[in-house]
């Protein structure tokens, strides 16, 4: 418990320090927020165009799909806010041979490493995701209950743990092989499958993404829970 409190304190201090550093260059800070806003809107707009220009997705209405994208934005926003800088930080300390300094500090090297990966731009995704999700939930007349909220939070925590497991795997591999940039691309490709409802994929792929690499926890399962659909 003491180590958890210490790690949380260090993480919050690093967040504060990172925000102060970003505010030193105010124009760059606000331009970054502006760009993050439009970047966050790419997903919902792309899905809207695909849905309206094709026969749509089986079992999904347009409003349900936009709700799905809103929940996905919330998850990616939390992920990018908490661990958005993990890649450059890991690569930088390994290539420069500075990883030893993490081993000398009185907390877990992994916790020390992850505590310095805060990225403010991810908050924009969270705000937009919450706005889109709340608006579409109202449009769909979704009944929001504390039980549903707890299920969504629980699923997102598990999804975050899945992402952290990917990060730990890559970090360990980097320590051995030094430079493995293509591994991040593999992780990105796997997570990209979560951008679409899992029922669109063949049954074998669905089983993999439910039982082996459960990326359905990221946005698919929370959306089904909100819509009271056991399956789609």
JSON list of C-alpha atoms in Angstrom, two decimals:
[
{"chain": "A", "resi": 1, "resn": "UNK", "atom": "CA", "xyz": [0.00, 0.00, 0.00]},
{"chain": "A", "resi": 2, "resn": "UNK", "atom": "CA", "xyz": [2.89, 2.37, 0.84]},
{"chain": "A", "resi": 3, "resn": "UNK", "atom": "CA", "xyz": [4.49, 1.71, -2.55]},
{"chain": "A", "resi": 4, "resn": "UNK", "atom": "CA", "xyz": [1.20, 2.39, -4.33]},
{"chain": "A", "resi": 5, "resn": "UNK", "atom": "CA", "xyz": [0.80, 5.73, -2.55]},
{"chain": "A", "resi": 6, "resn": "UNK", "atom": "CA", "xyz": [4.39, 6.64, -3.32]},
{"chain": "A", "resi": 7, "resn": "UNK", "atom": "CA", "xyz": [3.99, 5.73, -6.99]},
{"chain": "A", "resi": 8, "resn": "UNK", "atom": "CA", "xyz": [0.74, 7.70, -7.25]},
{"chain": "A", "resi": 9, "resn": "UNK", "atom": "CA", "xyz": [2.40, 10.71, -5.63]},
{"chain": "A", "resi": 10, "resn": "UNK", "atom": "CA", "xyz": [5.28, 10.54, -8.09]},
{"chain": "A", "resi": 11, "resn": "UNK", "atom": "CA", "xyz": [2.89, 10.17, -11.02]},
{"chain": "A", "resi": 12, "resn": "UNK", "atom": "CA", "xyz": [0.85, 13.22, -9.98]},
{"chain": "A", "resi": 13, "resn": "UNK", "atom": "CA", "xyz": [4.04, 15.23, -9.51]},
{"chain": "A", "resi": 14, "resn": "UNK", "atom": "CA", "xyz": [5.24, 14.25, -12.99]},
{"chain": "A", "resi": 15, "resn": "UNK", "atom": "CA", "xyz": [1.83, 15.21, -14.44]},
{"chain": "A", "resi": 16, "resn": "UNK", "atom": "CA", "xyz": [2.07, 18.64, -12.85]},
{"chain": "A", "resi": 17, "resn": "UNK", "atom": "CA", "xyz": [5.65, 19.04, -14.06]},
{"chain": "A", "resi": 18, "resn": "UNK", "atom": "CA", "xyz": [4.72, 18.01, -17.63]},
{"chain": "A", "resi": 19, "resn": "UNK", "atom": "CA", "xyz": [1.83, 20.51, -17.74]},
{"chain": "A", "resi": 20, "resn": "UNK", "atom": "CA", "xyz": [4.11, 23.32, -16.55]},
{"chain": "A", "resi": 21, "resn": "UNK", "atom": "CA", "xyz": [6.65, 22.43, -19.21]},
{"chain": "A", "resi": 22, "resn": "UNK", "atom": "CA", "xyz": [4.00, 22.47, -21.93]},
{"chain": "A", "resi": 23, "resn": "UNK", "atom": "CA", "xyz": [2.70, 25.85, -20.78]},
{"chain": "A", "resi": 24, "resn": "UNK", "atom": "CA", "xyz": [6.15, 27.36, -21.22]},
{"chain": "A", "resi": 25, "resn": "UNK", "atom": "CA", "xyz": [5.36, 27.44, -24.95]},
{"chain": "A", "resi": 26, "resn": "UNK", "atom": "CA", "xyz": [1.75, 28.59, -24.91]},
{"chain": "A", "resi": 27, "resn": "UNK", "atom": "CA", "xyz": [1.26, 28.82, -28.67]},
{"chain": "A", "resi": 28, "resn": "UNK", "atom": "CA", "xyz": [2.56, 25.30, -29.16]},
{"chain": "A", "resi": 29, "resn": "UNK", "atom": "CA", "xyz": [0.36, 24.13, -26.27]},
{"chain": "A", "resi": 30, "resn": "UNK", "atom": "CA", "xyz": [-2.88, 25.57, -27.67]},
{"chain": "A", "resi": 31, "resn": "UNK", "atom": "CA", "xyz": [-2.07, 24.55, -31.25]},
{"chain": "A", "resi": 32, "resn": "UNK", "atom": "CA", "xyz": [-1.49, 21.02, -29.94]},
{"chain": "A", "resi": 33, "resn": "UNK", "atom": "CA", "xyz": [-4.92, 21.05, -28.28]},
{"chain": "A", "resi": 34, "resn": "UNK", "atom": "CA", "xyz": [-6.50, 22.31, -31.50]},
{"chain": "A", "resi": 35, "resn": "UNK", "atom": "CA", "xyz": [-4.85, 19.57, -33.55]},
{"chain": "A", "resi": 36, "resn": "UNK", "atom": "CA", "xyz": [-5.77, 16.93, -30.95]},
{"chain": "A", "resi": 37, "resn": "UNK", "atom": "CA", "xyz": [-9.41, 17.99, -31.22]},
{"chain": "A", "resi": 38, "resn": "UNK", "atom": "CA", "xyz": [-9.54, 17.42, -34.98]},
{"chain": "A", "resi": 39, "resn": "UNK", "atom": "CA", "xyz": [-7.49, 14.24, -34.72]},
{"chain": "A", "resi": 40, "resn": "UNK", "atom": "CA", "xyz": [-9.97, 12.87, -32.17]},
{"chain": "A", "resi": 41, "resn": "UNK", "atom": "CA", "xyz": [-12.86, 13.56, -34.56]},
{"chain": "A", "resi": 42, "resn": "UNK", "atom": "CA", "xyz": [-11.29, 11.54, -37.38]},
{"chain": "A", "resi": 43, "resn": "UNK", "atom": "CA", "xyz": [-12.55, 8.21, -35.98]},
{"chain": "A", "resi": 44, "resn": "UNK", "atom": "CA", "xyz": [-16.25, 9.10, -35.66]},
{"chain": "A", "resi": 45, "resn": "UNK", "atom": "CA", "xyz": [-16.26, 10.95, -38.98]},
{"chain": "A", "resi": 46, "resn": "UNK", "atom": "CA", "xyz": [-14.57, 8.02, -40.76]},
{"chain": "A", "resi": 47, "resn": "UNK", "atom": "CA", "xyz": [-17.05, 5.55, -39.30]},
{"chain": "A", "resi": 48, "resn": "UNK", "atom": "CA", "xyz": [-19.93, 7.82, -40.29]},
{"chain": "A", "resi": 49, "resn": "UNK", "atom": "CA", "xyz": [-18.71, 8.00, -43.89]},
{"chain": "A", "resi": 50, "resn": "UNK", "atom": "CA", "xyz": [-18.14, 4.23, -44.11]},
{"chain": "A", "resi": 51, "resn": "UNK", "atom": "CA", "xyz": [-21.54, 3.50, -42.61]},
{"chain": "A", "resi": 52, "resn": "UNK", "atom": "CA", "xyz": [-23.48, 5.92, -44.80]},
{"chain": "A", "resi": 53, "resn": "UNK", "atom": "CA", "xyz": [-21.65, 5.04, -48.03]},
{"chain": "A", "resi": 54, "resn": "UNK", "atom": "CA", "xyz": [-22.06, 1.29, -47.63]},
{"chain": "A", "resi": 55, "resn": "UNK", "atom": "CA", "xyz": [-24.80, -1.06, -46.47]},
{"chain": "A", "resi": 56, "resn": "UNK", "atom": "CA", "xyz": [-23.86, -0.33, -42.87]},
{"chain": "A", "resi": 57, "resn": "UNK", "atom": "CA", "xyz": [-22.80, -2.80, -40.20]},
{"chain": "A", "resi": 58, "resn": "UNK", "atom": "CA", "xyz": [-24.99, -5.83, -39.41]},
{"chain": "A", "resi": 59, "resn": "UNK", "atom": "CA", "xyz": [-26.85, -5.36, -36.15]},
{"chain": "A", "resi": 60, "resn": "UNK", "atom": "CA", "xyz": [-25.79, -1.74, -35.71]},
{"chain": "A", "resi": 61, "resn": "UNK", "atom": "CA", "xyz": [-27.60, 1.51, -36.35]},
{"chain": "A", "resi": 62, "resn": "UNK", "atom": "CA", "xyz": [-25.69, 4.70, -37.10]},
{"chain": "A", "resi": 63, "resn": "UNK", "atom": "CA", "xyz": [-26.41, 6.14, -33.66]},
{"chain": "A", "resi": 64, "resn": "UNK", "atom": "CA", "xyz": [-25.24, 2.96, -31.95]},
{"chain": "A", "resi": 65, "resn": "UNK", "atom": "CA", "xyz": [-22.03, 3.05, -33.96]},
{"chain": "A", "resi": 66, "resn": "UNK", "atom": "CA", "xyz": [-21.35, 6.68, -33.00]},
{"chain": "A", "resi": 67, "resn": "UNK", "atom": "CA", "xyz": [-21.92, 5.69, -29.35]},
{"chain": "A", "resi": 68, "resn": "UNK", "atom": "CA", "xyz": [-19.39, 2.91, -29.86]},
{"chain": "A", "resi": 69, "resn": "UNK", "atom": "CA", "xyz": [-16.89, 5.45, -31.20]},
{"chain": "A", "resi": 70, "resn": "UNK", "atom": "CA", "xyz": [-17.53, 7.77, -28.26]},
{"chain": "A", "resi": 71, "resn": "UNK", "atom": "CA", "xyz": [-16.68, 5.03, -25.76]},
{"chain": "A", "resi": 72, "resn": "UNK", "atom": "CA", "xyz": [-13.61, 4.15, -27.82]},
{"chain": "A", "resi": 73, "resn": "UNK", "atom": "CA", "xyz": [-12.48, 7.80, -27.62]},
{"chain": "A", "resi": 74, "resn": "UNK", "atom": "CA", "xyz": [-12.85, 7.74, -23.83]},
{"chain": "A", "resi": 75, "resn": "UNK", "atom": "CA", "xyz": [-10.63, 4.67, -23.58]},
{"chain": "A", "resi": 76, "resn": "UNK", "atom": "CA", "xyz": [-7.97, 5.96, -25.98]},
{"chain": "A", "resi": 77, "resn": "UNK", "atom": "CA", "xyz": [-8.03, 9.32, -24.22]},
{"chain": "A", "resi": 78, "resn": "UNK", "atom": "CA", "xyz": [-7.41, 7.74, -20.81]},
{"chain": "A", "resi": 79, "resn": "UNK", "atom": "CA", "xyz": [-4.70, 5.52, -22.30]},
{"chain": "A", "resi": 80, "resn": "UNK", "atom": "CA", "xyz": [-2.95, 8.39, -24.06]},
{"chain": "A", "resi": 81, "resn": "UNK", "atom": "CA", "xyz": [-3.23, 10.67, -21.04]},
{"chain": "A", "resi": 82, "resn": "UNK", "atom": "CA", "xyz": [-1.73, 8.16, -18.63]},
{"chain": "A", "resi": 83, "resn": "UNK", "atom": "CA", "xyz": [0.79, 6.44, -20.90]},
{"chain": "A", "resi": 84, "resn": "UNK", "atom": "CA", "xyz": [0.92, 8.52, -24.08]},
{"chain": "A", "resi": 85, "resn": "UNK", "atom": "CA", "xyz": [4.67, 9.12, -23.93]},
{"chain": "A", "resi": 86, "resn": "UNK", "atom": "CA", "xyz": [5.72, 5.60, -22.99]},
{"chain": "A", "resi": 87, "resn": "UNK", "atom": "CA", "xyz": [7.22, 4.86, -26.41]},
{"chain": "A", "resi": 88, "resn": "UNK", "atom": "CA", "xyz": [9.60, 7.82, -26.74]},
{"chain": "A", "resi": 89, "resn": "UNK", "atom": "CA", "xyz": [10.53, 7.59, -23.06]},
{"chain": "A", "resi": 90, "resn": "UNK", "atom": "CA", "xyz": [11.42, 3.89, -23.26]},
{"chain": "A", "resi": 91, "resn": "UNK", "atom": "CA", "xyz": [13.33, 4.25, -26.52]},
{"chain": "A", "resi": 92, "resn": "UNK", "atom": "CA", "xyz": [15.20, 7.30, -25.25]},
{"chain": "A", "resi": 93, "resn": "UNK", "atom": "CA", "xyz": [16.39, 5.82, -21.96]},
{"chain": "A", "resi": 94, "resn": "UNK", "atom": "CA", "xyz": [17.44, 2.52, -23.56]},
{"chain": "A", "resi": 95, "resn": "UNK", "atom": "CA", "xyz": [19.25, 4.03, -26.55]},
{"chain": "A", "resi": 96, "resn": "UNK", "atom": "CA", "xyz": [21.07, 6.53, -24.33]},
{"chain": "A", "resi": 97, "resn": "UNK", "atom": "CA", "xyz": [21.92, 3.85, -21.75]},
{"chain": "A", "resi": 98, "resn": "UNK", "atom": "CA", "xyz": [20.07, 5.70, -18.97]},
{"chain": "A", "resi": 99, "resn": "UNK", "atom": "CA", "xyz": [17.89, 2.81, -17.81]},
{"chain": "A", "resi": 100, "resn": "UNK", "atom": "CA", "xyz": [20.22, 2.14, -14.87]},
{"chain": "A", "resi": 101, "resn": "UNK", "atom": "CA", "xyz": [18.94, 5.25, -13.12]},
{"chain": "A", "resi": 102, "resn": "UNK", "atom": "CA", "xyz": [15.49, 3.65, -12.86]},
{"chain": "A", "resi": 103, "resn": "UNK", "atom": "CA", "xyz": [17.06, 0.68, -11.05]},
{"chain": "A", "resi": 104, "resn": "UNK", "atom": "CA", "xyz": [18.65, 2.94, -8.43]},
{"chain": "A", "resi": 105, "resn": "UNK", "atom": "CA", "xyz": [15.46, 4.60, -7.24]},
{"chain": "A", "resi": 106, "resn": "UNK", "atom": "CA", "xyz": [13.50, 3.22, -4.25]},
{"chain": "A", "resi": 107, "resn": "UNK", "atom": "CA", "xyz": [10.39, 2.25, -6.25]},
{"chain": "A", "resi": 108, "resn": "UNK", "atom": "CA", "xyz": [9.64, -0.31, -8.92]},
{"chain": "A", "resi": 109, "resn": "UNK", "atom": "CA", "xyz": [11.52, 0.48, -12.18]},
{"chain": "A", "resi": 110, "resn": "UNK", "atom": "CA", "xyz": [8.34, -0.20, -14.16]},
{"chain": "A", "resi": 111, "resn": "UNK", "atom": "CA", "xyz": [6.26, 2.11, -11.96]},
{"chain": "A", "resi": 112, "resn": "UNK", "atom": "CA", "xyz": [8.96, 4.77, -12.17]},
{"chain": "A", "resi": 113, "resn": "UNK", "atom": "CA", "xyz": [9.04, 4.48, -15.94]},
{"chain": "A", "resi": 114, "resn": "UNK", "atom": "CA", "xyz": [5.27, 4.60, -16.44]},
{"chain": "A", "resi": 115, "resn": "UNK", "atom": "CA", "xyz": [4.85, 7.48, -13.99]},
{"chain": "A", "resi": 116, "resn": "UNK", "atom": "CA", "xyz": [6.69, 9.78, -16.38]},
{"chain": "A", "resi": 117, "resn": "UNK", "atom": "CA", "xyz": [4.56, 9.03, -19.45]},
{"chain": "A", "resi": 118, "resn": "UNK", "atom": "CA", "xyz": [1.73, 11.53, -18.90]},
{"chain": "A", "resi": 119, "resn": "UNK", "atom": "CA", "xyz": [0.50, 13.28, -22.05]},
{"chain": "A", "resi": 120, "resn": "UNK", "atom": "CA", "xyz": [-1.95, 16.18, -21.68]},
{"chain": "A", "resi": 121, "resn": "UNK", "atom": "CA", "xyz": [-3.32, 15.95, -25.24]},
{"chain": "A", "resi": 122, "resn": "UNK", "atom": "CA", "xyz": [-5.19, 12.73, -24.39]},
{"chain": "A", "resi": 123, "resn": "UNK", "atom": "CA", "xyz": [-7.60, 14.73, -22.21]},
{"chain": "A", "resi": 124, "resn": "UNK", "atom": "CA", "xyz": [-9.13, 16.15, -25.40]},
{"chain": "A", "resi": 125, "resn": "UNK", "atom": "CA", "xyz": [-10.11, 12.63, -26.47]},
{"chain": "A", "resi": 126, "resn": "UNK", "atom": "CA", "xyz": [-11.74, 12.04, -23.08]},
{"chain": "A", "resi": 127, "resn": "UNK", "atom": "CA", "xyz": [-13.79, 15.24, -23.28]},
{"chain": "A", "resi": 128, "resn": "UNK", "atom": "CA", "xyz": [-14.93, 14.60, -26.85]},
{"chain": "A", "resi": 129, "resn": "UNK", "atom": "CA", "xyz": [-15.64, 10.93, -26.08]},
{"chain": "A", "resi": 130, "resn": "UNK", "atom": "CA", "xyz": [-17.75, 11.83, -23.06]},
{"chain": "A", "resi": 131, "resn": "UNK", "atom": "CA", "xyz": [-19.65, 14.45, -25.05]},
{"chain": "A", "resi": 132, "resn": "UNK", "atom": "CA", "xyz": [-20.34, 12.08, -27.95]},
{"chain": "A", "resi": 133, "resn": "UNK", "atom": "CA", "xyz": [-21.30, 9.20, -25.64]},
{"chain": "A", "resi": 134, "resn": "UNK", "atom": "CA", "xyz": [-23.69, 11.28, -23.49]},
{"chain": "A", "resi": 135, "resn": "UNK", "atom": "CA", "xyz": [-25.32, 12.86, -26.55]},
{"chain": "A", "resi": 136, "resn": "UNK", "atom": "CA", "xyz": [-25.84, 9.55, -28.36]},
{"chain": "A", "resi": 137, "resn": "UNK", "atom": "CA", "xyz": [-27.06, 7.84, -25.18]},
{"chain": "A", "resi": 138, "resn": "UNK", "atom": "CA", "xyz": [-29.75, 10.49, -24.95]},
{"chain": "A", "resi": 139, "resn": "UNK", "atom": "CA", "xyz": [-30.60, 10.08, -28.64]},
{"chain": "A", "resi": 140, "resn": "UNK", "atom": "CA", "xyz": [-30.94, 6.32, -28.16]},
{"chain": "A", "resi": 141, "resn": "UNK", "atom": "CA", "xyz": [-32.92, 6.72, -24.92]},
{"chain": "A", "resi": 142, "resn": "UNK", "atom": "CA", "xyz": [-30.40, 4.58, -23.09]},
{"chain": "A", "resi": 143, "resn": "UNK", "atom": "CA", "xyz": [-31.22, 4.03, -19.44]},
{"chain": "A", "resi": 144, "resn": "UNK", "atom": "CA", "xyz": [-28.09, 4.85, -17.47]},
{"chain": "A", "resi": 145, "resn": "UNK", "atom": "CA", "xyz": [-27.72, 3.02, -14.17]},
{"chain": "A", "resi": 146, "resn": "UNK", "atom": "CA", "xyz": [-24.93, 2.76, -11.62]},
{"chain": "A", "resi": 147, "resn": "UNK", "atom": "CA", "xyz": [-24.57, -0.92, -12.51]},
{"chain": "A", "resi": 148, "resn": "UNK", "atom": "CA", "xyz": [-23.90, -0.09, -16.17]},
{"chain": "A", "resi": 149, "resn": "UNK", "atom": "CA", "xyz": [-21.41, 2.61, -15.23]},
{"chain": "A", "resi": 150, "resn": "UNK", "atom": "CA", "xyz": [-19.55, 0.17, -12.97]},
{"chain": "A", "resi": 151, "resn": "UNK", "atom": "CA", "xyz": [-19.45, -2.43, -15.75]},
{"chain": "A", "resi": 152, "resn": "UNK", "atom": "CA", "xyz": [-18.00, 0.13, -18.18]},
{"chain": "A", "resi": 153, "resn": "UNK", "atom": "CA", "xyz": [-15.39, 1.26, -15.64]},
{"chain": "A", "resi": 154, "resn": "UNK", "atom": "CA", "xyz": [-14.47, -2.35, -14.87]},
{"chain": "A", "resi": 155, "resn": "UNK", "atom": "CA", "xyz": [-14.16, -3.24, -18.57]},
{"chain": "A", "resi": 156, "resn": "UNK", "atom": "CA", "xyz": [-11.99, -0.18, -19.25]},
{"chain": "A", "resi": 157, "resn": "UNK", "atom": "CA", "xyz": [-9.72, -1.01, -16.31]},
{"chain": "A", "resi": 158, "resn": "UNK", "atom": "CA", "xyz": [-9.24, -4.51, -17.72]},
{"chain": "A", "resi": 159, "resn": "UNK", "atom": "CA", "xyz": [-8.63, -3.01, -21.16]},
{"chain": "A", "resi": 160, "resn": "UNK", "atom": "CA", "xyz": [-6.03, -0.70, -19.66]},
{"chain": "A", "resi": 161, "resn": "UNK", "atom": "CA", "xyz": [-4.32, -3.63, -17.97]},
{"chain": "A", "resi": 162, "resn": "UNK", "atom": "CA", "xyz": [-4.23, -5.37, -21.34]},
{"chain": "A", "resi": 163, "resn": "UNK", "atom": "CA", "xyz": [-2.52, -2.34, -22.88]},
{"chain": "A", "resi": 164, "resn": "UNK", "atom": "CA", "xyz": [-0.05, -2.17, -19.97]},
{"chain": "A", "resi": 165, "resn": "UNK", "atom": "CA", "xyz": [0.77, -5.84, -20.54]},
{"chain": "A", "resi": 166, "resn": "UNK", "atom": "CA", "xyz": [1.63, -4.99, -24.15]},
{"chain": "A", "resi": 167, "resn": "UNK", "atom": "CA", "xyz": [3.81, -2.13, -22.91]},
{"chain": "A", "resi": 168, "resn": "UNK", "atom": "CA", "xyz": [5.62, -4.38, -20.43]},
{"chain": "A", "resi": 169, "resn": "UNK", "atom": "CA", "xyz": [6.24, -6.95, -23.16]},
{"chain": "A", "resi": 170, "resn": "UNK", "atom": "CA", "xyz": [7.69, -4.35, -25.52]},
{"chain": "A", "resi": 171, "resn": "UNK", "atom": "CA", "xyz": [9.77, -2.72, -22.78]},
{"chain": "A", "resi": 172, "resn": "UNK", "atom": "CA", "xyz": [11.29, -6.07, -21.86]},
{"chain": "A", "resi": 173, "resn": "UNK", "atom": "CA", "xyz": [12.01, -6.81, -25.50]},
{"chain": "A", "resi": 174, "resn": "UNK", "atom": "CA", "xyz": [13.63, -3.39, -26.00]},
{"chain": "A", "resi": 175, "resn": "UNK", "atom": "CA", "xyz": [15.97, -4.04, -23.08]},
{"chain": "A", "resi": 176, "resn": "UNK", "atom": "CA", "xyz": [17.17, -7.21, -24.81]},
{"chain": "A", "resi": 177, "resn": "UNK", "atom": "CA", "xyz": [17.26, -6.20, -28.48]},
{"chain": "A", "resi": 178, "resn": "UNK", "atom": "CA", "xyz": [17.66, -2.39, -28.03]},
{"chain": "A", "resi": 179, "resn": "UNK", "atom": "CA", "xyz": [15.85, -1.38, -31.22]},
{"chain": "A", "resi": 180, "resn": "UNK", "atom": "CA", "xyz": [12.59, -3.07, -32.24]},
{"chain": "A", "resi": 181, "resn": "UNK", "atom": "CA", "xyz": [10.44, -0.32, -33.70]},
{"chain": "A", "resi": 182, "resn": "UNK", "atom": "CA", "xyz": [8.33, -2.74, -35.72]},
{"chain": "A", "resi": 183, "resn": "UNK", "atom": "CA", "xyz": [7.00, -4.34, -32.53]},
{"chain": "A", "resi": 184, "resn": "UNK", "atom": "CA", "xyz": [5.05, -1.18, -31.73]},
{"chain": "A", "resi": 185, "resn": "UNK", "atom": "CA", "xyz": [3.49, -1.42, -35.18]},
{"chain": "A", "resi": 186, "resn": "UNK", "atom": "CA", "xyz": [2.31, -4.96, -34.41]},
{"chain": "A", "resi": 187, "resn": "UNK", "atom": "CA", "xyz": [0.73, -3.75, -31.16]},
{"chain": "A", "resi": 188, "resn": "UNK", "atom": "CA", "xyz": [-0.95, -0.87, -33.00]},
{"chain": "A", "resi": 189, "resn": "UNK", "atom": "CA", "xyz": [-2.29, -3.26, -35.64]},
{"chain": "A", "resi": 190, "resn": "UNK", "atom": "CA", "xyz": [-3.79, -5.53, -32.98]},
{"chain": "A", "resi": 191, "resn": "UNK", "atom": "CA", "xyz": [-5.41, -2.62, -31.12]},
{"chain": "A", "resi": 192, "resn": "UNK", "atom": "CA", "xyz": [-6.76, -1.27, -34.42]},
{"chain": "A", "resi": 193, "resn": "UNK", "atom": "CA", "xyz": [-9.20, -4.18, -34.50]},
{"chain": "A", "resi": 194, "resn": "UNK", "atom": "CA", "xyz": [-10.94, -2.58, -31.51]},
{"chain": "A", "resi": 195, "resn": "UNK", "atom": "CA", "xyz": [-11.99, 0.36, -33.73]},
{"chain": "A", "resi": 196, "resn": "UNK", "atom": "CA", "xyz": [-14.79, -1.78, -35.17]},
{"chain": "A", "resi": 197, "resn": "UNK", "atom": "CA", "xyz": [-17.50, -3.94, -33.56]},
{"chain": "A", "resi": 198, "resn": "UNK", "atom": "CA", "xyz": [-16.20, -7.47, -33.07]},
{"chain": "A", "resi": 199, "resn": "UNK", "atom": "CA", "xyz": [-19.26, -9.09, -34.63]},
{"chain": "A", "resi": 200, "resn": "UNK", "atom": "CA", "xyz": [-18.04, -7.83, -38.03]},
{"chain": "A", "resi": 201, "resn": "UNK", "atom": "CA", "xyz": [-15.11, -10.26, -37.92]},
{"chain": "A", "resi": 202, "resn": "UNK", "atom": "CA", "xyz": [-15.15, -14.03, -38.62]},
{"chain": "A", "resi": 203, "resn": "UNK", "atom": "CA", "xyz": [-16.02, -16.25, -35.69]},
{"chain": "A", "resi": 204, "resn": "UNK", "atom": "CA", "xyz": [-12.42, -17.39, -35.18]},
{"chain": "A", "resi": 205, "resn": "UNK", "atom": "CA", "xyz": [-11.22, -13.79, -34.95]},
{"chain": "A", "resi": 206, "resn": "UNK", "atom": "CA", "xyz": [-14.01, -13.01, -32.48]},
{"chain": "A", "resi": 207, "resn": "UNK", "atom": "CA", "xyz": [-12.92, -15.90, -30.25]},
{"chain": "A", "resi": 208, "resn": "UNK", "atom": "CA", "xyz": [-9.32, -14.66, -30.31]},
{"chain": "A", "resi": 209, "resn": "UNK", "atom": "CA", "xyz": [-10.34, -11.12, -29.37]},
{"chain": "A", "resi": 210, "resn": "UNK", "atom": "CA", "xyz": [-12.61, -12.34, -26.59]},
{"chain": "A", "resi": 211, "resn": "UNK", "atom": "CA", "xyz": [-10.61, -15.16, -25.02]},
{"chain": "A", "resi": 212, "resn": "UNK", "atom": "CA", "xyz": [-6.93, -14.71, -25.96]},
{"chain": "A", "resi": 213, "resn": "UNK", "atom": "CA", "xyz": [-6.41, -11.00, -26.63]},
{"chain": "A", "resi": 214, "resn": "UNK", "atom": "CA", "xyz": [-9.60, -9.49, -25.15]},
{"chain": "A", "resi": 215, "resn": "UNK", "atom": "CA", "xyz": [-9.67, -6.17, -26.96]},
{"chain": "A", "resi": 216, "resn": "UNK", "atom": "CA", "xyz": [-13.46, -6.43, -26.91]},
{"chain": "A", "resi": 217, "resn": "UNK", "atom": "CA", "xyz": [-13.18, -4.97, -23.40]},
{"chain": "A", "resi": 218, "resn": "UNK", "atom": "CA", "xyz": [-12.04, -1.65, -24.84]},
{"chain": "A", "resi": 219, "resn": "UNK", "atom": "CA", "xyz": [-15.29, -0.45, -26.38]},
{"chain": "A", "resi": 220, "resn": "UNK", "atom": "CA", "xyz": [-17.35, -3.35, -27.76]},
{"chain": "A", "resi": 221, "resn": "UNK", "atom": "CA", "xyz": [-18.41, -4.87, -24.44]},
{"chain": "A", "resi": 222, "resn": "UNK", "atom": "CA", "xyz": [-19.09, -1.48, -22.74]},
{"chain": "A", "resi": 223, "resn": "UNK", "atom": "CA", "xyz": [-21.28, -0.44, -25.69]},
{"chain": "A", "resi": 224, "resn": "UNK", "atom": "CA", "xyz": [-23.28, -3.68, -25.57]},
{"chain": "A", "resi": 225, "resn": "UNK", "atom": "CA", "xyz": [-23.74, -3.17, -21.83]},
{"chain": "A", "resi": 226, "resn": "UNK", "atom": "CA", "xyz": [-25.13, 0.33, -22.37]},
{"chain": "A", "resi": 227, "resn": "UNK", "atom": "CA", "xyz": [-27.46, -0.89, -25.10]},
{"chain": "A", "resi": 228, "resn": "UNK", "atom": "CA", "xyz": [-28.61, -3.92, -23.04]},
{"chain": "A", "resi": 229, "resn": "UNK", "atom": "CA", "xyz": [-27.55, -6.27, -25.81]},
{"chain": "A", "resi": 230, "resn": "UNK", "atom": "CA", "xyz": [-25.92, -9.53, -24.71]},
{"chain": "A", "resi": 231, "resn": "UNK", "atom": "CA", "xyz": [-24.63, -10.00, -28.25]},
{"chain": "A", "resi": 232, "resn": "UNK", "atom": "CA", "xyz": [-24.91, -8.33, -31.67]}
]
